[in-house]
Coordinates of C-alpha atoms and ligand atoms in Angstrom, one line a residue:
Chain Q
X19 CA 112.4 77.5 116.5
X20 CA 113.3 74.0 116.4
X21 CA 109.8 72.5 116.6
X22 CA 109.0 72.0 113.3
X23 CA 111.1 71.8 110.4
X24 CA 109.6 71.5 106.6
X25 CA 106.0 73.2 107.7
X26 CA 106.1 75.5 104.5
X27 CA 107.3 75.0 101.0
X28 CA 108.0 77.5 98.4
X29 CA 105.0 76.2 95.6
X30 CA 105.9 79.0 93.0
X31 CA 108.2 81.1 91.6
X32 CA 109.1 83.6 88.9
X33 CA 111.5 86.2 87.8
X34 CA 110.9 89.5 85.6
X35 CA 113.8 89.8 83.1
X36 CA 116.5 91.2 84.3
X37 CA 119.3 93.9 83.1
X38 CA 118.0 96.8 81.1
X39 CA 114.0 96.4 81.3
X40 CA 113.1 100.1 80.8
X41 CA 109.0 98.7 80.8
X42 CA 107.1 97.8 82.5
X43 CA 108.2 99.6 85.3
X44 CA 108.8 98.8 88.9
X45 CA 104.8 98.8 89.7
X46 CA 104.6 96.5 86.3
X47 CA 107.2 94.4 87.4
X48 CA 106.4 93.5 90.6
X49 CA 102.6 92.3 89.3
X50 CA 104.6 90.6 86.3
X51 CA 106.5 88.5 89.0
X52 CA 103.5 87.7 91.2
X53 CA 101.1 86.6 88.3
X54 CA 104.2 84.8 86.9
X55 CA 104.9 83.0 90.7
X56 CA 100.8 82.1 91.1
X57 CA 100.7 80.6 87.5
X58 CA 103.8 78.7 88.2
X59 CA 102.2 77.2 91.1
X60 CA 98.6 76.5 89.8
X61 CA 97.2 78.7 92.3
X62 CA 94.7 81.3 91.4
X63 CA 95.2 85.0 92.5
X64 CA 91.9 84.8 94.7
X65 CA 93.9 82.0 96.7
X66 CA 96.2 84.7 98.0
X67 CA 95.7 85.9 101.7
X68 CA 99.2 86.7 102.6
X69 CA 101.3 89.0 101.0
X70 CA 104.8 91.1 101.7
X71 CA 106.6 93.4 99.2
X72 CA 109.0 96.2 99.3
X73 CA 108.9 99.5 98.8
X74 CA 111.0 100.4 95.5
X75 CA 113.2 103.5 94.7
X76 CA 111.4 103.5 91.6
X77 CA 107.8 104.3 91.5
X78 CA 107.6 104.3 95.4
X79 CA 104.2 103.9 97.4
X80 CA 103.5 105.3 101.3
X81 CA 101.8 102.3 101.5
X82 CA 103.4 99.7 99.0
X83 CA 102.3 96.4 100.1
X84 CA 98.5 97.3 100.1
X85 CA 98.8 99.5 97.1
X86 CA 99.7 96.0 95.0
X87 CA 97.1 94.3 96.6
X88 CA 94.8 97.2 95.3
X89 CA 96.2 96.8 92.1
X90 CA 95.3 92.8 91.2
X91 CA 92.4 93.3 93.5
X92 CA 93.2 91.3 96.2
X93 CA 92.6 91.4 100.1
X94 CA 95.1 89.9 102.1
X95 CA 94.5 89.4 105.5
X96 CA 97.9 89.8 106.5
X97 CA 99.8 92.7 104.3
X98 CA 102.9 94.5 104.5
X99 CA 105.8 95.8 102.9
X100 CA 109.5 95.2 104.6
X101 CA 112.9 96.9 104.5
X102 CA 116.2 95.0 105.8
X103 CA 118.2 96.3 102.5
X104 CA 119.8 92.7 101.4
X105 CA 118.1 90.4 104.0
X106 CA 114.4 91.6 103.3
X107 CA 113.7 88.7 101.1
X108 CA 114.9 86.2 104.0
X109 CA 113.3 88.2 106.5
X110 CA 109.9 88.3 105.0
X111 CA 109.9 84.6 104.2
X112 CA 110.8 83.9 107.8
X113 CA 108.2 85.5 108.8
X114 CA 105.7 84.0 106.5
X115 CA 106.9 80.6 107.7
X116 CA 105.7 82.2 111.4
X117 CA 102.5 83.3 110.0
X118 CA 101.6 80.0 108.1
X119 CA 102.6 78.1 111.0
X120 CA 100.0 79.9 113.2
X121 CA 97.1 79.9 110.9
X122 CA 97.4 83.6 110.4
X123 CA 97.2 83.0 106.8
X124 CA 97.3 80.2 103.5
X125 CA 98.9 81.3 100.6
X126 CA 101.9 83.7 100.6
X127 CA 103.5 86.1 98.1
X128 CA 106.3 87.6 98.7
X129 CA 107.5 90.0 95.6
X130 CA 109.9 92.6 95.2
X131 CA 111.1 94.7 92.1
X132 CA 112.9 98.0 91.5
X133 CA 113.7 99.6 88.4
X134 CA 117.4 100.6 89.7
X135 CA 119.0 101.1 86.1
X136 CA 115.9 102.5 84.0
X137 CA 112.8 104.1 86.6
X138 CA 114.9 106.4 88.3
X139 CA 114.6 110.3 88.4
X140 CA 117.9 112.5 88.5
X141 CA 116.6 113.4 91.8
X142 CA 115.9 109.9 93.1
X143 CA 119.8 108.6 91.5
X144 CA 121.4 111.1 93.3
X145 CA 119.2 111.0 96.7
X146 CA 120.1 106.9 96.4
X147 CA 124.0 107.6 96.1
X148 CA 124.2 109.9 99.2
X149 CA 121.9 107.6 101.2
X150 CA 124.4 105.5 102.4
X151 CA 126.0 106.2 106.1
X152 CA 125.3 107.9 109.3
X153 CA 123.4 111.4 108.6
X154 CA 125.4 113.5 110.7
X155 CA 128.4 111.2 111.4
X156 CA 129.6 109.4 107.9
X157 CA 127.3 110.9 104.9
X158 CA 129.2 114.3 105.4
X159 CA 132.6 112.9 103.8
X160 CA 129.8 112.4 100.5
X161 CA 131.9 108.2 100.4
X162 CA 129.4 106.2 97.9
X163 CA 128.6 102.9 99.5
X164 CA 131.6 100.7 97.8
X165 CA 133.9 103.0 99.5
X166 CA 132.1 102.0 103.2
X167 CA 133.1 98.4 101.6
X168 CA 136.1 98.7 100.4
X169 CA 137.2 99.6 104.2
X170 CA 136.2 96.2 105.2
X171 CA 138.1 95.1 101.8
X172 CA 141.1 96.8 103.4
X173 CA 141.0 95.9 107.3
X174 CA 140.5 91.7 105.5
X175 CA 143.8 92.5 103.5
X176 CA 145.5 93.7 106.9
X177 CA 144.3 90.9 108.9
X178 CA 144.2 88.1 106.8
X179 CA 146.7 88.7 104.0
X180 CA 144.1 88.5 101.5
X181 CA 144.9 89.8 97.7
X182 CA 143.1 91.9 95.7
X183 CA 143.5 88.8 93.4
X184 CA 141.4 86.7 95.8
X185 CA 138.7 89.3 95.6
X186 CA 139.1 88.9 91.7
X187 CA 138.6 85.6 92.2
X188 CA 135.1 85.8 93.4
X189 CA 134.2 88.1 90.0
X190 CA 135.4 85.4 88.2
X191 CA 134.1 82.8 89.6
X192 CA 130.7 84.2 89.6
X193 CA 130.9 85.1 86.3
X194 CA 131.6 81.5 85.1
X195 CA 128.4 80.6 86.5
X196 CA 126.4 83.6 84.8
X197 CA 127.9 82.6 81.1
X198 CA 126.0 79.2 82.1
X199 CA 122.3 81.1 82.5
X200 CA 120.7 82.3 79.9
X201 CA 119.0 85.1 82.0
X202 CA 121.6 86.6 83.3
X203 CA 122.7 90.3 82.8
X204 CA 126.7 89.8 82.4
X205 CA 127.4 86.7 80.8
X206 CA 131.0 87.0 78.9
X207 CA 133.3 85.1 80.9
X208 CA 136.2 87.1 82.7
X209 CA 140.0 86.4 84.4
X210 CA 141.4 87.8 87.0
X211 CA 143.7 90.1 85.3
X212 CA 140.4 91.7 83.9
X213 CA 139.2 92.8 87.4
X214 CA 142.7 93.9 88.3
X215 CA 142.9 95.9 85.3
X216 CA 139.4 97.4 85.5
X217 CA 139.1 100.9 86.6
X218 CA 139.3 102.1 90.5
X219 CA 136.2 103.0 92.1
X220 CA 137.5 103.1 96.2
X221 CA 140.6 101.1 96.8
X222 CA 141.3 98.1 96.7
X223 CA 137.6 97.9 94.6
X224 CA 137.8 98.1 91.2
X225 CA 134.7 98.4 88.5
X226 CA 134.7 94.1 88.5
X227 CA 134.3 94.1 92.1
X228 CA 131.2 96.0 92.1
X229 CA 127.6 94.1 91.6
X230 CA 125.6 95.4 88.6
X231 CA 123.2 97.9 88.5
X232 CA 119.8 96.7 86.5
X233 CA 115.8 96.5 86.7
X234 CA 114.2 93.4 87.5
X235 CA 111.8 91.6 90.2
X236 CA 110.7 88.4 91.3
X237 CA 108.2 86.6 93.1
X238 CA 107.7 83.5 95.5
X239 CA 104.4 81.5 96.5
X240 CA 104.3 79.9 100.1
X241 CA 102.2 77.6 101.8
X242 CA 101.6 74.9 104.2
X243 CA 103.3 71.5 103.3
X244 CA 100.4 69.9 103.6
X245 CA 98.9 71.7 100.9
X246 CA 101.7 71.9 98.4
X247 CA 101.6 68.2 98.1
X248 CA 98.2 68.6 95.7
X249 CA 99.5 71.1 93.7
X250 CA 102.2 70.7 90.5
X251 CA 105.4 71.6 91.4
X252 CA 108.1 69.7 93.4
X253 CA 107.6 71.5 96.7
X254 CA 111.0 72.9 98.3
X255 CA 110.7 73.2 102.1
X256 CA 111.4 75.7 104.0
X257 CA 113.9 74.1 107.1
X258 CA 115.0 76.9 109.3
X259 CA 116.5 80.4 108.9
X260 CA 118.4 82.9 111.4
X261 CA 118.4 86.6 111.4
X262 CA 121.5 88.7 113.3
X263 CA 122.2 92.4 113.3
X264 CA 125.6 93.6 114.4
X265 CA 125.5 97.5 113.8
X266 CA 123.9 99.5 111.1
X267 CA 127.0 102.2 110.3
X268 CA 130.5 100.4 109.7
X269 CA 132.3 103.0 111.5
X270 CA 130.2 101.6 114.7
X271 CA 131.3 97.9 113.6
X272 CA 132.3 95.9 116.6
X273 CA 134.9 94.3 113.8
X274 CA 135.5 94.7 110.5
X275 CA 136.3 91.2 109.2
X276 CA 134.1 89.5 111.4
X277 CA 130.1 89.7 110.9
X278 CA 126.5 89.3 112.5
X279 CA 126.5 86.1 109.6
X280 CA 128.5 84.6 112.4
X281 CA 125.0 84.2 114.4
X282 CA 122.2 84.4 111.5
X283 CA 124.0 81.1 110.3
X284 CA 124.4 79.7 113.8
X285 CA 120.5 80.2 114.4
X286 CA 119.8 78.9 111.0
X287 CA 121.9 75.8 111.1
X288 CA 120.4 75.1 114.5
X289 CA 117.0 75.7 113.4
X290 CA 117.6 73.3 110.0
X291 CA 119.2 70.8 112.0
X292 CA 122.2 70.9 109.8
X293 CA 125.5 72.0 109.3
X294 CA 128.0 73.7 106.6
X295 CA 129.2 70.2 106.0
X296 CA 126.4 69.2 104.6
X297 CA 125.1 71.9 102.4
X298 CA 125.5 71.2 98.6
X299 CA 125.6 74.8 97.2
X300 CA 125.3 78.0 98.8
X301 CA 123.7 81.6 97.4
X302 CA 125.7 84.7 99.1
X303 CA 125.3 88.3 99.1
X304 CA 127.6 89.1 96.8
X305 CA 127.5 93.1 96.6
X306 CA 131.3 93.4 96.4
X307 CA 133.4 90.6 95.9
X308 CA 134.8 90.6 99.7
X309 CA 131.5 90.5 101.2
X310 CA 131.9 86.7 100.0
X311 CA 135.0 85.7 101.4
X312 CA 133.8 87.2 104.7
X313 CA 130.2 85.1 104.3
X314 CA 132.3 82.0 103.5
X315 CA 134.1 82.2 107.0
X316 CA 131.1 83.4 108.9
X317 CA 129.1 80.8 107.6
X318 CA 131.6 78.6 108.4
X319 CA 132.2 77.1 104.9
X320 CA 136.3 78.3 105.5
X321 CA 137.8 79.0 108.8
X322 CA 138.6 82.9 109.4
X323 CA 140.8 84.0 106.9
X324 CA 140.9 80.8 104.6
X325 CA 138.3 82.3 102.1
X326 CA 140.1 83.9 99.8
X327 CA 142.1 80.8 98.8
X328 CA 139.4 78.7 98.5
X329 CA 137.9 80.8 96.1
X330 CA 141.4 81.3 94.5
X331 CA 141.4 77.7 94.4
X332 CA 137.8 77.5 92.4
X333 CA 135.8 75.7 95.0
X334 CA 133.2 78.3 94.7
X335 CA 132.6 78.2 90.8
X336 CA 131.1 75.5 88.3
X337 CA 132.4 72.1 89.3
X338 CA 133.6 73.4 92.6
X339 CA 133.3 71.8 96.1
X340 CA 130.9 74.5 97.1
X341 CA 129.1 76.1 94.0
X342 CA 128.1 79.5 95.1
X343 CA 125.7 81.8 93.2
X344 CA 124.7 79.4 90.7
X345 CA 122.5 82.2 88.7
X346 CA 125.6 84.9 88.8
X347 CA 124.9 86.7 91.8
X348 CA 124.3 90.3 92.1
X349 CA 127.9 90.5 90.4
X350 CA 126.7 89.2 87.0
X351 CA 123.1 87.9 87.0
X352 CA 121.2 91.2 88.2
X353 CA 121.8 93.6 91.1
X354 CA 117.9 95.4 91.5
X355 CA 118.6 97.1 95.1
X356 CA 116.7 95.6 98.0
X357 CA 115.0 93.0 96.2
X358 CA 118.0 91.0 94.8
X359 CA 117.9 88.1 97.2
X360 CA 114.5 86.9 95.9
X361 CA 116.6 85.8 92.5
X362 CA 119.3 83.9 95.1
X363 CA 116.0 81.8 96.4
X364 CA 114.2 81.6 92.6
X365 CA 117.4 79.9 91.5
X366 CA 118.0 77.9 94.8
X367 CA 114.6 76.2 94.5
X368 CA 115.0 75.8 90.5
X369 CA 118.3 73.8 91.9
X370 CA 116.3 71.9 94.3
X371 CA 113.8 71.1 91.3
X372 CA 116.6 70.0 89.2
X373 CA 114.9 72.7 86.7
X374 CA 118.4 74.5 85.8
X375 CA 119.7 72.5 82.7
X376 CA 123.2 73.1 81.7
X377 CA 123.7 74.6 85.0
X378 CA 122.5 72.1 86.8
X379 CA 124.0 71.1 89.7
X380 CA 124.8 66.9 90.2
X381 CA 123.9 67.1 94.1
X382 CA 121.4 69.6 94.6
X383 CA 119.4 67.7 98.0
X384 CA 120.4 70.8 100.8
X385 CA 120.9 74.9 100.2
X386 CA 121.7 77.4 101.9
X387 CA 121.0 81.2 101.1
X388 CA 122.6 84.8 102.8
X389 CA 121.3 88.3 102.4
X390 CA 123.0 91.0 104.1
X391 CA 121.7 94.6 104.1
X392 CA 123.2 98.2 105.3
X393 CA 127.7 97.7 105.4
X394 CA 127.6 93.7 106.4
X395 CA 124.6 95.7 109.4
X396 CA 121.4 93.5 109.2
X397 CA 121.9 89.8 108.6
X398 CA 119.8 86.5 107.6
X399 CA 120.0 83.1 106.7
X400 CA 117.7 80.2 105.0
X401 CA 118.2 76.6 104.8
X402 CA 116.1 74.7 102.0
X403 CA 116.0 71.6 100.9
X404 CA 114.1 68.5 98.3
X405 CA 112.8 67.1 101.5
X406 CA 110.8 68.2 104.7
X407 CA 113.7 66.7 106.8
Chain L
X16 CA 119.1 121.8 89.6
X17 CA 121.6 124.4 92.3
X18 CA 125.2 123.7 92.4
X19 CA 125.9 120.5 94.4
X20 CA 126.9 121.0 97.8
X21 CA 128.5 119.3 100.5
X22 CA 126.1 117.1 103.2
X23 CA 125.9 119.2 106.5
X24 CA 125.4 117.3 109.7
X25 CA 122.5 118.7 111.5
X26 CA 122.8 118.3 115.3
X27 CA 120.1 116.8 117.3
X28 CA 119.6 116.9 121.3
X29 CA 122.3 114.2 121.5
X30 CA 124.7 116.0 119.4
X31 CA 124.4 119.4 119.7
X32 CA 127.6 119.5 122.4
X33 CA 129.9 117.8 119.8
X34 CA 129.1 120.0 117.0
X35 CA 129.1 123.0 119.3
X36 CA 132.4 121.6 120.4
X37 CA 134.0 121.3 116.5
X38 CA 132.8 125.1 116.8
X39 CA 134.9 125.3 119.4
X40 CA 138.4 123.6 118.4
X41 CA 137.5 120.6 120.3
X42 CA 137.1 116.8 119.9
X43 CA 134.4 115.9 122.3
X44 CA 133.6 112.1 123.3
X45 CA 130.8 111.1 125.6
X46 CA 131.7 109.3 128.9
X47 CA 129.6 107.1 131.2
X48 CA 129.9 108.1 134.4
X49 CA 128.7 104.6 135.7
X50 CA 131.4 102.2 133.7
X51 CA 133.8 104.7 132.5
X52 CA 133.0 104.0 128.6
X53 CA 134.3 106.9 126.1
X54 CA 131.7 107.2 123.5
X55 CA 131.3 108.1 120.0
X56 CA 128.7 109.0 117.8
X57 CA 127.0 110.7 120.9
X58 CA 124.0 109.1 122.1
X59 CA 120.9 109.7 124.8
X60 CA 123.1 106.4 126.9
X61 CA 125.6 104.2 127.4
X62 CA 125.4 102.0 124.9
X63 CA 127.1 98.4 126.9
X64 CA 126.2 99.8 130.2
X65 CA 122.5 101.5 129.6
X66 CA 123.2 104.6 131.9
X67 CA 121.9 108.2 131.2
X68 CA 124.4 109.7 133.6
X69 CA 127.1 110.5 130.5
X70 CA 129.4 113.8 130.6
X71 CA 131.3 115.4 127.9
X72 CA 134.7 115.6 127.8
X73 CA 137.2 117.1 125.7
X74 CA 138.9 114.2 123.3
X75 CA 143.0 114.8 122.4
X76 CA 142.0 114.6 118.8
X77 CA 144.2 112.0 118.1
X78 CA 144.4 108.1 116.8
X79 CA 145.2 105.5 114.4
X80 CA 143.8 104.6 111.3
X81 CA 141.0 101.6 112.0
X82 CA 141.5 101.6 107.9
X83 CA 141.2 103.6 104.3
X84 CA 139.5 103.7 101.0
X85 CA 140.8 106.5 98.0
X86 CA 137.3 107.6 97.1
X87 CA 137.6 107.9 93.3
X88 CA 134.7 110.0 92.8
X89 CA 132.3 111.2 95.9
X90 CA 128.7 111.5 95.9
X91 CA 128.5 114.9 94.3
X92 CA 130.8 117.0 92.7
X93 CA 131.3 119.2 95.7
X94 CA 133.4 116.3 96.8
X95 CA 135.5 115.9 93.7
X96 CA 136.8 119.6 93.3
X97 CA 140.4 118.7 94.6
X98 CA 140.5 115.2 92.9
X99 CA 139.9 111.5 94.8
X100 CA 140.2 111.6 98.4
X101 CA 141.1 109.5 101.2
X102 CA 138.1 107.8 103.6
X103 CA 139.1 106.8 107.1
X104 CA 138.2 105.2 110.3
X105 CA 139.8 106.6 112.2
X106 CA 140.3 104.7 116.3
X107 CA 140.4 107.7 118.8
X108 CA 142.9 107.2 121.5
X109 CA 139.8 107.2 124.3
X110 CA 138.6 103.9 122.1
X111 CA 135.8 104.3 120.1
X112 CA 136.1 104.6 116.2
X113 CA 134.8 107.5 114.0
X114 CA 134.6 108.1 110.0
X115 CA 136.8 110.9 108.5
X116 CA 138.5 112.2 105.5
X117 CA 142.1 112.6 105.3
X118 CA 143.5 116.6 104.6
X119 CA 147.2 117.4 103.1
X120 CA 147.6 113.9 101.6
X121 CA 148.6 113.5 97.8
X122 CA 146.2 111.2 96.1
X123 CA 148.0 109.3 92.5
X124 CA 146.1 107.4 89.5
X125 CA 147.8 104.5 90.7
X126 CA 145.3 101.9 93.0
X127 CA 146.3 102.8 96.4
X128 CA 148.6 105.3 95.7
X129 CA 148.3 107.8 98.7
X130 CA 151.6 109.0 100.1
X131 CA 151.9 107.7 104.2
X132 CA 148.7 106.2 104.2
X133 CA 148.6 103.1 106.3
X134 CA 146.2 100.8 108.6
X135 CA 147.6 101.7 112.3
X136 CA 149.5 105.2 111.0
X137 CA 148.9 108.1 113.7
X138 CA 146.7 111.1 112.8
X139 CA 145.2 114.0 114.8
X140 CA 142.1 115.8 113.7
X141 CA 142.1 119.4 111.7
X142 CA 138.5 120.9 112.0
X143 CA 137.6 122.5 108.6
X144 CA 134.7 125.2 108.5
X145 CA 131.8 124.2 105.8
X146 CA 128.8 125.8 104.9
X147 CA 126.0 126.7 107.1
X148 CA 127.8 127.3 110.3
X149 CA 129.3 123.8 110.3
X150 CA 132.5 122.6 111.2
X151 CA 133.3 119.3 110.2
X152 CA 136.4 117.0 112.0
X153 CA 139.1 115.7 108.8
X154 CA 142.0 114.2 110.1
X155 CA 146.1 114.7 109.4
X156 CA 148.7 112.1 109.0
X157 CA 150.9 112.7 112.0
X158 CA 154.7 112.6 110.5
X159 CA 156.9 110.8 113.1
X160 CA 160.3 112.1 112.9
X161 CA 163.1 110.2 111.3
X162 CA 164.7 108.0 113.6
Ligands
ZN501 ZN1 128.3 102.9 130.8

């Protein structure tokens, strides 16, 4: 793990729109991201040998991965589709890095799309709302997945003191950076006495507290360091990543407040030689607004149980000490399911590029990015940065 | 599309002697014969230990609330016929921690308005009979008398 650091770079990127994108589809959008990531980085499709996507709720394939190779005509020599809810984008590009690094491949794509808000049958909505939980053990008491959340939202209230006003906070926040990028979904700022006074979904969530539901994909292009330093974009290396996994049902949790980030960040710090101290801005799964509190602790940003005041305190929005989810998050830039953490890295390396205009961040050298899948279950953690370190 | 309905567990080879046991009146936890762990979901071993050698034993249907959500609106409408409900976790008194819903507790529009409902308040479990053959553990707010 700590051999190499700055092997790979991320060449190319590009996002679909985002929010209510009724065509192309989710097929349509996946190819729209990967044509859009390949032009961005000069590279012609034929260059391709590597590629990972994920399987969509929308327009689903047995075999996804190798059914968009099929469809632009390509034949990767290393091919597969991935499924670590939250964390798959992470994942996959962790274990790109691997295959680069070995020779196993060139030229990755890694692209992910779901039509969440416009591609879905009746029969697919409802199969995706009672999806969440143990089949025999939690699914029975028919709890949508905010209401798994907002147990963790309640053990943090009884353990830490945190307000529902801190969780608000986060919304807020996140929403200041949204109103700064053009792209995103949900861009009218908000206060806190807006998410206080929006509707109850499972107490102590409200509607505010909740990430958006929309359509949208995106797309990244790795490859070796060595050859992204002929090609025309800024490269932004790749420095290390962690991956943890704690439980997979929250009623199995060993704590509630406490997550597997606790490790994916130690592994990934380790492996980037660096430390929370150091990172300029951070990108955090942002689901429901206490998942971040509990990712700025684990993470080690805030000590246990500090989180909620920082936040409270803006350090987390523009101008802050710690910008966090400089697009808007999957509160208020777009929320497409699985494949929402690719837009977290798009936006990181558009930072790192110093691409972003009026949201551009003054000291944009080191990032970090969290994904989180199942009820804070399957963890993992990047660190990027301008330079190979 | 049929009416909606309720999810029914449908027992495995692990869990066949808990559902059996809900059948039965009775709150069955696992435990390891080799380390003396109480388990719950029921699995084919001892989860810290790694042991096959587990036994069943009857559980005193009682705990504490691990913590609570009022579910506004469930999955389906099967779940929404008496109004929002309560979600628990509920921490058995042998130790391990299972997911319930609350029975006999008076949900308002209010945020957090449910009458008793508290992390750490003491409940015992009230099987309920679904459809299919299944019986489902809920759990009751145990009322400690006035001191
Ligand atoms: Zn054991």
């Amino acid at each position: 793990m700590s051999r190499a650091r700055g092997t790979v770079a991320i060449v190319g990127i590009a996002d679909t729109p985002v929010g209510v994108v009724p065509r192309p589809g989710a097929t349509g959008l996946c190819i729209d991201a990967i044509l859009g990531a390949l032009a961005d980085a000069g590279l012609p499709k034929d260059a391709v040998d590597g590629l990972v996507t994920l399987n969509p709720t929308a327009e689903p394939y047995t075999y996804h991965a190798e059914a968009i190779a099929e469809s632009l005509g390509l034949a990767p020599s290393w091919c597969w589709s991935t499924l670590t809810g939250g964390s798959s984008a992470i994942g996959a590009l962790q274990q790109a890095v691997h295959a680069i690094d070995a020779g196993a491949c060139e030229v990755v794509v890694i692209a992910m799309a779901d039509s969440l808000r416009s591609g879905l049958t009746r029969e697919a909505a409802v199969a995706m709302q009672a999806s969440t939980g143990h089949p025999q053990f939690e699914r029975p008491y028919g709890a949508p997945v905010v209401a798994h959340y907002a147990l963790i939202a309640r053990a943090h209230m009884h353990e830490y003191g945190t307000t529902p006003e801190q969780f608000a906070a986060v919304a807020v926040a996140t929403r200041a950076h949204a109103a700064r990028n053009p792209a995103a979904q949900m861009r009218t700022p908000i206060a806190v006495d807006d998410v206080l006074a929006s509707r109850p979904i499972a107490d102590p969530l409200k509607l505010l507290d909740c990430s958006l539901v929309s359509d949208g994909g995106a797309a990244l292009v790795l490859t070796s360091a060595v050859r992204a330093r002929d090609l025309r974009r800024p490269p932004v290396y790749f420095l290390g990543a962690g991956a943890a996994v704690g439980h997979e049902h929250v009623s199995q949790a060993r704590s509630l407040t406490t997550s597997a980030a606790v490790e994916s960040g130690r592994r990934a710090y380790a492996a980037a030689g660096a430390g929370p101290r150091e990172i300029d801005f951070a990108q955090l799964y942002d689901c429901f607004t206490p998942v971040v509190l509990i990712e700025l602790e684990d993470l080690g940003f805030c000590a246990k149980g500090e989180a909620g005041a920082f936040v409270a305190a803006g350090h987390t929005a523009p101008g802050g000490r710690l910008p966090v989810n400089t697009h808007g998050g999957l509160l208020s830039h777009a929320h497409s399911g699985h494949p929402s953490t690719l837009f977290a890295i798009t936006e990181t390396v558009r930072q790192l590029r110093g691409e972003c205009g009026e949201r551009q961040l003054a000291r944009a050298e080191l990032a970090l990015v969290h994904g989180q899948g199942g009820v804070l279950s399957s963890h993992a953690t990047a660190i990027f940065g301008r330079a190979p370190r | 599309m049929s009416a909606p309905r309720r999810h029914v567990p449908v027992p495995t080879a692990e869990t066949a002697p808990f559902w059996e046991g809900c059948r039965a009146g009775e709150l069955r936890v696992q435990r390891c014969r080799a380390c003396g762990a109480a388990q719950f979901y029921p699995r084919a071993l001892c989860a810290p230990c790694g042991s096959r050698e587990l036994a069943w034993e009857r559980g005193t249907g009682r705990g504490t609330l691990r913590s609570w959500s009022i579910v506004r609106r469930g999955v389906n409408a099967a779940y929404d016929a008496d109004g929002p409900y309560v979600l628990v976790l509920v921490e058995l008194e042998e130790g391990p921690t299972l997911m319930s819903t609350l029975v006999g507790v008076r949900v308002g529009p209010a945020l957090d308005a449910a009458e008793g409902v508290a992390i750490g308040a003491p409940v015992e479990v009230a099987f309920e009979a679904w459809q299919e053959g299944a019986t489902v553990p809920r759990f009751r707010l145990v009322r400690r008398p006035e001191a």
